[in-house]
CSV table of C-alpha atoms and ligand atoms in Angstrom, one decimal:
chain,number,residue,atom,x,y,z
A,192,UNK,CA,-110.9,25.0,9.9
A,193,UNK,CA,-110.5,21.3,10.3
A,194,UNK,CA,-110.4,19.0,7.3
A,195,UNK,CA,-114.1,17.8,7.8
A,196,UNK,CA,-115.6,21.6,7.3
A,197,UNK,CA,-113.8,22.3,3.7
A,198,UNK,CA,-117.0,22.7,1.8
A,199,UNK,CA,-116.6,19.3,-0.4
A,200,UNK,CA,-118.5,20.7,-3.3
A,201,UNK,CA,-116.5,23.5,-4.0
A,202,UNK,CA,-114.9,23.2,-7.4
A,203,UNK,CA,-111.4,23.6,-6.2
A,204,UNK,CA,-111.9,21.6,-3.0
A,205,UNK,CA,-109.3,19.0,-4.1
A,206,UNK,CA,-107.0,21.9,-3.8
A,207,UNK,CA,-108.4,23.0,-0.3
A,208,UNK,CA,-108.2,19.9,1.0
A,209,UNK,CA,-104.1,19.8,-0.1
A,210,UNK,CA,-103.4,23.0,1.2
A,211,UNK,CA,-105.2,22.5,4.4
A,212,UNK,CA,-102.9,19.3,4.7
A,213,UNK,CA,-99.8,20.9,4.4
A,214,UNK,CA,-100.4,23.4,6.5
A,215,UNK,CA,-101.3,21.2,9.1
A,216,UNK,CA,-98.1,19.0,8.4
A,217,UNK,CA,-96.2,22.5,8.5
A,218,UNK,CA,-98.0,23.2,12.0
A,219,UNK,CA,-97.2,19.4,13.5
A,220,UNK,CA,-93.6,19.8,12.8
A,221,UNK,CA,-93.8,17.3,10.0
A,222,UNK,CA,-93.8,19.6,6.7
A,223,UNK,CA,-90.9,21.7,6.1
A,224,UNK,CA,-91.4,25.8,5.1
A,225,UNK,CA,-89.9,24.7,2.0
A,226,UNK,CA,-93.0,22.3,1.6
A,227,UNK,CA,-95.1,24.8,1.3
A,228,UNK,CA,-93.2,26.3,-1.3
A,229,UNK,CA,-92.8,23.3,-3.1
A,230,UNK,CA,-96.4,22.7,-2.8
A,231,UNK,CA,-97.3,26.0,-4.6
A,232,UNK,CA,-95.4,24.8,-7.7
A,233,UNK,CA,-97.0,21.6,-8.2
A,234,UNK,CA,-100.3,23.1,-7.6
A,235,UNK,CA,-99.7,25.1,-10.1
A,236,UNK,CA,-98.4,22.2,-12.8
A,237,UNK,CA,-101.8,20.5,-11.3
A,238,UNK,CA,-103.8,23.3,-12.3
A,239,UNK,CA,-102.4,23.3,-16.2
A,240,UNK,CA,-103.2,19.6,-16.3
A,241,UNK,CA,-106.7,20.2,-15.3
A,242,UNK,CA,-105.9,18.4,-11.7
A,243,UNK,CA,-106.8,15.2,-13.4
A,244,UNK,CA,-104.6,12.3,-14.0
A,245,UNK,CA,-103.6,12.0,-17.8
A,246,UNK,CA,-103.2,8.9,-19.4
A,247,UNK,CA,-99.6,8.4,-19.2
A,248,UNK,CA,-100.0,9.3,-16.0
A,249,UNK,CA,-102.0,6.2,-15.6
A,250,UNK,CA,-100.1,3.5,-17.6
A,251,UNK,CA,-97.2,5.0,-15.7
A,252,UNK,CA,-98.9,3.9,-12.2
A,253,UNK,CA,-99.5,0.4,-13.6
A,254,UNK,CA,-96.4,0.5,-14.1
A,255,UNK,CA,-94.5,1.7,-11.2
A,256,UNK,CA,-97.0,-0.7,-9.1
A,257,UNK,CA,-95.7,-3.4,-11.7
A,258,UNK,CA,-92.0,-2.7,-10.8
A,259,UNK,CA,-92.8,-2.8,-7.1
A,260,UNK,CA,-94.1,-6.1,-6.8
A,261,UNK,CA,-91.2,-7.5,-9.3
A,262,UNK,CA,-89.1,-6.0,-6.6
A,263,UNK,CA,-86.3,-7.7,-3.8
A,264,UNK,CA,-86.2,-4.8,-2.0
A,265,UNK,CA,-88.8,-1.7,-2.7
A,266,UNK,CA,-88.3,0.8,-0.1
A,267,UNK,CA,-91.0,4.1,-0.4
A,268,UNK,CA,-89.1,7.2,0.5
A,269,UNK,CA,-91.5,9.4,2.9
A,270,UNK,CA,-90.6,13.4,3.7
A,271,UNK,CA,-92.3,15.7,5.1
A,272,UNK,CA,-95.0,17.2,2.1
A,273,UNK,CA,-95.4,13.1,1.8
A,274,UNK,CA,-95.8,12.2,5.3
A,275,UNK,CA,-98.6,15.6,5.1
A,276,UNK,CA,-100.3,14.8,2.3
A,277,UNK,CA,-100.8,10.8,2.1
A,278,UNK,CA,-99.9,9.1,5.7
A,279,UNK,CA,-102.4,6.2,5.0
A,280,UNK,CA,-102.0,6.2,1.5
A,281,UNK,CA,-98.5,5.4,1.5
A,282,UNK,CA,-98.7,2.9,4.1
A,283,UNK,CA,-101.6,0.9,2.2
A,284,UNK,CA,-99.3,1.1,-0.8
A,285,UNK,CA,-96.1,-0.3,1.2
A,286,UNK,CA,-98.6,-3.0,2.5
A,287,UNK,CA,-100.2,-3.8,-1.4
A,288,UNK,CA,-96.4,-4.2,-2.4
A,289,UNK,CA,-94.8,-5.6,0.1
A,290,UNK,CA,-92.2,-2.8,0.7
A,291,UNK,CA,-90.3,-0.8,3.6
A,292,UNK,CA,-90.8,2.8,4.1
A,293,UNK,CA,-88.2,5.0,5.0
A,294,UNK,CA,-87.9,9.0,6.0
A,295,UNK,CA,-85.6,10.2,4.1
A,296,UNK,CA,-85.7,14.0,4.3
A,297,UNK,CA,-84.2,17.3,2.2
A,298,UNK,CA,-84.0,19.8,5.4
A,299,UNK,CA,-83.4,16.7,7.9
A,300,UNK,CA,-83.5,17.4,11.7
A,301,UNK,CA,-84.4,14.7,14.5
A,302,UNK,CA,-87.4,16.5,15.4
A,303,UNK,CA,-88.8,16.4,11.9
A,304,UNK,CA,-87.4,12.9,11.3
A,305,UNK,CA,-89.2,11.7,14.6
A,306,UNK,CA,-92.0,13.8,14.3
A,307,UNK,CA,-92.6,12.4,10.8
A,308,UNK,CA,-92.1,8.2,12.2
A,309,UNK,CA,-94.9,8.7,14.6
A,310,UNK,CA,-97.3,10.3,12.3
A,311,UNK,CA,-96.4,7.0,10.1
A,312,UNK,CA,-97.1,5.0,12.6
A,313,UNK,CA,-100.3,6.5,13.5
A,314,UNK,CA,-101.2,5.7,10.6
A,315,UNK,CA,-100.8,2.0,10.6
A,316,UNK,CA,-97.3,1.4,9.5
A,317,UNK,CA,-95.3,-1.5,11.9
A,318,UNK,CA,-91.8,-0.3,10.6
A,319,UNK,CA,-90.1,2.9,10.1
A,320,UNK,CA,-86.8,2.9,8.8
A,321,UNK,CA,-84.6,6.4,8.7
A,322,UNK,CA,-83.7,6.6,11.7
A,323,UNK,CA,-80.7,4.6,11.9
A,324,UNK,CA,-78.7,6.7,9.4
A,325,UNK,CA,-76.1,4.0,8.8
A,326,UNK,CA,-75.9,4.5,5.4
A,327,UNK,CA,-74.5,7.6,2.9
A,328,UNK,CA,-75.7,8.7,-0.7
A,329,UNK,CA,-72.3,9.0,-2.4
A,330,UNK,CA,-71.0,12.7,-3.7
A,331,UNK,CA,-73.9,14.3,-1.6
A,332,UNK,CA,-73.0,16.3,1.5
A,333,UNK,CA,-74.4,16.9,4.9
A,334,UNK,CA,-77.6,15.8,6.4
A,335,UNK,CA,-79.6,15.1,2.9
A,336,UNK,CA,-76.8,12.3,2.2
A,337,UNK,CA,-78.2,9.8,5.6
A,338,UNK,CA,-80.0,7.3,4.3
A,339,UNK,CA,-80.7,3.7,6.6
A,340,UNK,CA,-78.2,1.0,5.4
A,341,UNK,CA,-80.8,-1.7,5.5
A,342,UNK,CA,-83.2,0.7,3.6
A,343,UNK,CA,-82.6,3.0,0.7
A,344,UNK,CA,-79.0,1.9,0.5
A,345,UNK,CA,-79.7,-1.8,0.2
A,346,UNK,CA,-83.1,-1.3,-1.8
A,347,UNK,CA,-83.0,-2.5,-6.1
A,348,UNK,CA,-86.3,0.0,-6.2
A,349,UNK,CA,-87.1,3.3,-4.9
A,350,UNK,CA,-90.3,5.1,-4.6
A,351,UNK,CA,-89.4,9.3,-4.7
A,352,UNK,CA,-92.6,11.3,-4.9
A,353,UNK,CA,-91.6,15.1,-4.6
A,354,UNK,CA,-87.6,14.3,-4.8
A,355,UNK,CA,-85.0,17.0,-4.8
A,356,UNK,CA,-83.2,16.8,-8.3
A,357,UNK,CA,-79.7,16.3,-6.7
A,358,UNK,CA,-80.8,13.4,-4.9
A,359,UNK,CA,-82.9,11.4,-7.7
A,360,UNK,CA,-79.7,11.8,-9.8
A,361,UNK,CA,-77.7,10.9,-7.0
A,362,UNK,CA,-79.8,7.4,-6.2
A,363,UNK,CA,-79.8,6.9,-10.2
A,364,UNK,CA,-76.1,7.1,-10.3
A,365,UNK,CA,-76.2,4.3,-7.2
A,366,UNK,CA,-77.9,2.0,-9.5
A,367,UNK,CA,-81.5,2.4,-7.9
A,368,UNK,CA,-84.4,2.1,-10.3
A,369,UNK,CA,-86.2,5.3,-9.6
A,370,UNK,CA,-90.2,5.9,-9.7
A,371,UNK,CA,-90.6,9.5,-8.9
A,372,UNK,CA,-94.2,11.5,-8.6
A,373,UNK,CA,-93.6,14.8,-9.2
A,374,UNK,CA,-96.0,17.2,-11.6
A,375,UNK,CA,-93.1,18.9,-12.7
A,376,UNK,CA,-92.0,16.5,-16.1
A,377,UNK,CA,-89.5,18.9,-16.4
A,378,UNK,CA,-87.6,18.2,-13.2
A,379,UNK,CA,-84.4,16.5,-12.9
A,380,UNK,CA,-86.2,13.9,-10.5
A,381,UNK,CA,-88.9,13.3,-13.2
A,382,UNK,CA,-85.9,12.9,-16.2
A,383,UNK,CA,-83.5,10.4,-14.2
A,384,UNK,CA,-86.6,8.4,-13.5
A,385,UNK,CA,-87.0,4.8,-15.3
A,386,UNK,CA,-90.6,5.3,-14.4
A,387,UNK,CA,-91.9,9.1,-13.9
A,388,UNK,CA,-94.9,9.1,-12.9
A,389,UNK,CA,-96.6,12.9,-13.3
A,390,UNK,CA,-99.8,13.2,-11.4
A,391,UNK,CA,-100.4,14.8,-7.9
A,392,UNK,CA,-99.3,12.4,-5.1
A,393,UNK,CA,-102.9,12.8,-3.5
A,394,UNK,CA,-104.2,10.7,-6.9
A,395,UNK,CA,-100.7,9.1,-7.7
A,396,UNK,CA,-100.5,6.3,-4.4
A,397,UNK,CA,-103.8,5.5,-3.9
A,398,UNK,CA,-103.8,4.7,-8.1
A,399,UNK,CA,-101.1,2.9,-7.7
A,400,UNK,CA,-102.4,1.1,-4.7
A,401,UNK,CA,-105.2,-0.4,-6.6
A,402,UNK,CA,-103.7,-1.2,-9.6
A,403,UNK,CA,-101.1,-3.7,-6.9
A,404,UNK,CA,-103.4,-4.9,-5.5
A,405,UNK,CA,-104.8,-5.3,-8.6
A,406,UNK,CA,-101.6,-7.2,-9.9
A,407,UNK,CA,-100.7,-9.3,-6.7
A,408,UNK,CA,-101.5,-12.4,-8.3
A,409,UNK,CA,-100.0,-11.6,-11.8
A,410,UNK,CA,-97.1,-13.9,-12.4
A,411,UNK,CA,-93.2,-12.1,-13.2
A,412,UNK,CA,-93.5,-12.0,-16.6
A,413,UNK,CA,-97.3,-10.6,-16.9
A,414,UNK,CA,-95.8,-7.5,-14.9
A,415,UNK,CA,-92.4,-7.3,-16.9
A,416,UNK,CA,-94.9,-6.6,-19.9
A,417,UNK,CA,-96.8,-4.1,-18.3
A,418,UNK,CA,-93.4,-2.8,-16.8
A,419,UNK,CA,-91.5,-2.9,-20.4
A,420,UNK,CA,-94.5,-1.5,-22.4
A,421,UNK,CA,-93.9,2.1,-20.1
A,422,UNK,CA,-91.9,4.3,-22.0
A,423,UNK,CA,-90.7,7.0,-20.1
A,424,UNK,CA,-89.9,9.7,-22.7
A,425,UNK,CA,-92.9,9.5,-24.0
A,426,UNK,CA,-94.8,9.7,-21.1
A,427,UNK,CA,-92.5,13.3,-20.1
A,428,UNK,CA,-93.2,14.7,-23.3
A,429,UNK,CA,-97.1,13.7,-23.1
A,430,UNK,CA,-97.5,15.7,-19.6
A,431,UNK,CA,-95.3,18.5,-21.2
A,432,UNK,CA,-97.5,18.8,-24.0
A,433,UNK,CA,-100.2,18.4,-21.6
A,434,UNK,CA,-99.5,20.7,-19.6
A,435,UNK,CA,-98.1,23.6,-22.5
A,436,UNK,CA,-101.0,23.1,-24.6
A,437,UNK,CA,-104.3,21.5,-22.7
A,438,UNK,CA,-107.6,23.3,-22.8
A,439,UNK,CA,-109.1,24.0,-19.3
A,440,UNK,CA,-112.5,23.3,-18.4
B,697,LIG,O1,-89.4,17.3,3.7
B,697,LIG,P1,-88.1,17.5,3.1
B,697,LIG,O2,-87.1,18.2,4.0
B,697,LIG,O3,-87.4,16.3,2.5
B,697,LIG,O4,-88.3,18.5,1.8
B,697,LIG,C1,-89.3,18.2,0.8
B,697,LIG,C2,-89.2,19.2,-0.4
B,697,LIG,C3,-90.4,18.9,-1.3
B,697,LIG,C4,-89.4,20.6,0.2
B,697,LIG,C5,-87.9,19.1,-1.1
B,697,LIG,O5,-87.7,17.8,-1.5
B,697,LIG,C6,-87.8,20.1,-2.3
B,697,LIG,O6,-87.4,21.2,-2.1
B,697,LIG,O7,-88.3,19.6,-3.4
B,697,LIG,P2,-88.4,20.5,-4.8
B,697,LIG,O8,-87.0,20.6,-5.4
B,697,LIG,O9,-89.1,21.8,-4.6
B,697,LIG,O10,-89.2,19.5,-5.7
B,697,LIG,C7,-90.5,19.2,-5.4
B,697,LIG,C8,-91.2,18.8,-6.7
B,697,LIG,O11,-92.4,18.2,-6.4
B,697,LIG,C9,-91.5,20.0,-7.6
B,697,LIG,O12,-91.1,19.7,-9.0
B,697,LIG,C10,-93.0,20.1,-7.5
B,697,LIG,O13,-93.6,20.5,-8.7
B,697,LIG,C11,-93.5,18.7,-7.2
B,697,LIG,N1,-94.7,18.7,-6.4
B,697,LIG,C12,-95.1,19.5,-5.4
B,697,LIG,N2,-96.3,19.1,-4.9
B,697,LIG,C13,-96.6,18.0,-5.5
B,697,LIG,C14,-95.6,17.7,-6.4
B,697,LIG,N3,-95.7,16.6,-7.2
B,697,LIG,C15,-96.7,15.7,-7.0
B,697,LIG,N4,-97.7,16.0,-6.1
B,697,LIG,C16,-97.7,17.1,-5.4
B,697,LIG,N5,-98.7,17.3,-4.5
């Protein structure tokens, strides 16, 4: 079934339409199998939220768009459930705020890392970074350390939607300011984060999108207010409770 026959008025097409995605990224070489399994678990954090995007969610997408622009160097971090999901998204986003984006992958191979560049580019981005590898996470091992020494390892800002924990505490302990998107508030990622932003990723970057574009012409202290009035702990426990307690539709 392509992605124009999902039957748009059924009530969990959102969900279709996610799953179809990843399964196409998993078929194109661009999702990993562990996607799919990491998928499954934020479906099912989606599902307790009522697949909506709470209101901290929201003031925390103001805000990570906010941090963005206030960047030197924001660099979007892309792997393969992202590339899958949001390929245009993420490159309007980059474009909004002015920022690199860069493959940094879990499970890294070449042909997933090359694999992942082109669909990126097919989808309007100029620049991929990832490729060169030139740069290492410190006290990470292997292949999920490689980061571009120009991108990630140079960046003040970091965009991780879907990060592994080790990693987001990893980048923290380089002195990165982390946004992470994961539906999970109880994740590592989610806890190291100065801005955690818990909402799926499909509603996450194209919120985000608009609220930079949006803000482009907001002077630095306009978005260090909106940045400073996020508070993080209170936006985790909000999607916890949210989460633990909501009432379903
Ligand atoms: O492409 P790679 O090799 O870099 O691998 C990517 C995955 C996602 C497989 C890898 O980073 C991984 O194993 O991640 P985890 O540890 O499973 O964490 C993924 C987190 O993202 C979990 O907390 C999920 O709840 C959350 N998540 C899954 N789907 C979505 C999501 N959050 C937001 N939007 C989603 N659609």
């Amino acid at each position: 079934m392509s992605e124009l026959e999902l039957p748009e008025d059924h009530p969990r097409y959102q969900s279709l339409l996610t799953r179809h995605r990843i399964e196409q990224g998993v078929e194109n070489g661009i999702t990993s199998k562990q996607g799919l399994i990491a998928e499954g678990r934020g479906e099912a954090f989606d599902y307790l939220l009522g697949e909506r995007t709470i209101e901290t969610a929201a003031l925390a997408e103001r805000a990570g768009a906010a941090r963005l622009l206030l960047a030197d160097q924001p660099v979007l971090s892309v792997n393969g459930n992202v590339a899958a999901l949001v390929a245009s998204e993420i490159v309007a986003l980059a474009e909004a705020v002015d920022a690199d984006l860069e493959v940094n992958l879990f499970n890294r191979t070449p042909e997933r890392m090359e694999a992942i560049a082109a669909h990126l580019r097919e989808h309007g981005a100029e620049e991929v970074k990832g490729l060169t590898a030139d740069g290492r996470i410190p006290n990470l091992s292997h292949e999920r350390a490689k980061v571009d020494a120009e991108g990630i390892a140079a960046a003040d800002v970091v965009l991780v939607p879907l990060e592994d924990g080790d990693r987001a505490e990893a980048l923290g302990e380089m002195g990165k300011t982390e946004i992470v998107i994961d539906l999970n508030p109880l994740s590592r990622s989610a806890q190291v984060a100065a801005i955690p932003i818990v909402d799926n990723i499909i509603r996450a970057v194209p919120n985000m999108t608009e609220h930079a574009l949006e803000l482009q012409t907001a002077d630095d202290p306009t978005l260090q207010d909106i940045v400073d009035a996020f508070d993080p702990k209170a936006a985790l426990t909000a999607a916890e409770a949210a989460i633990r307690d909501g009432e379903l539709d």
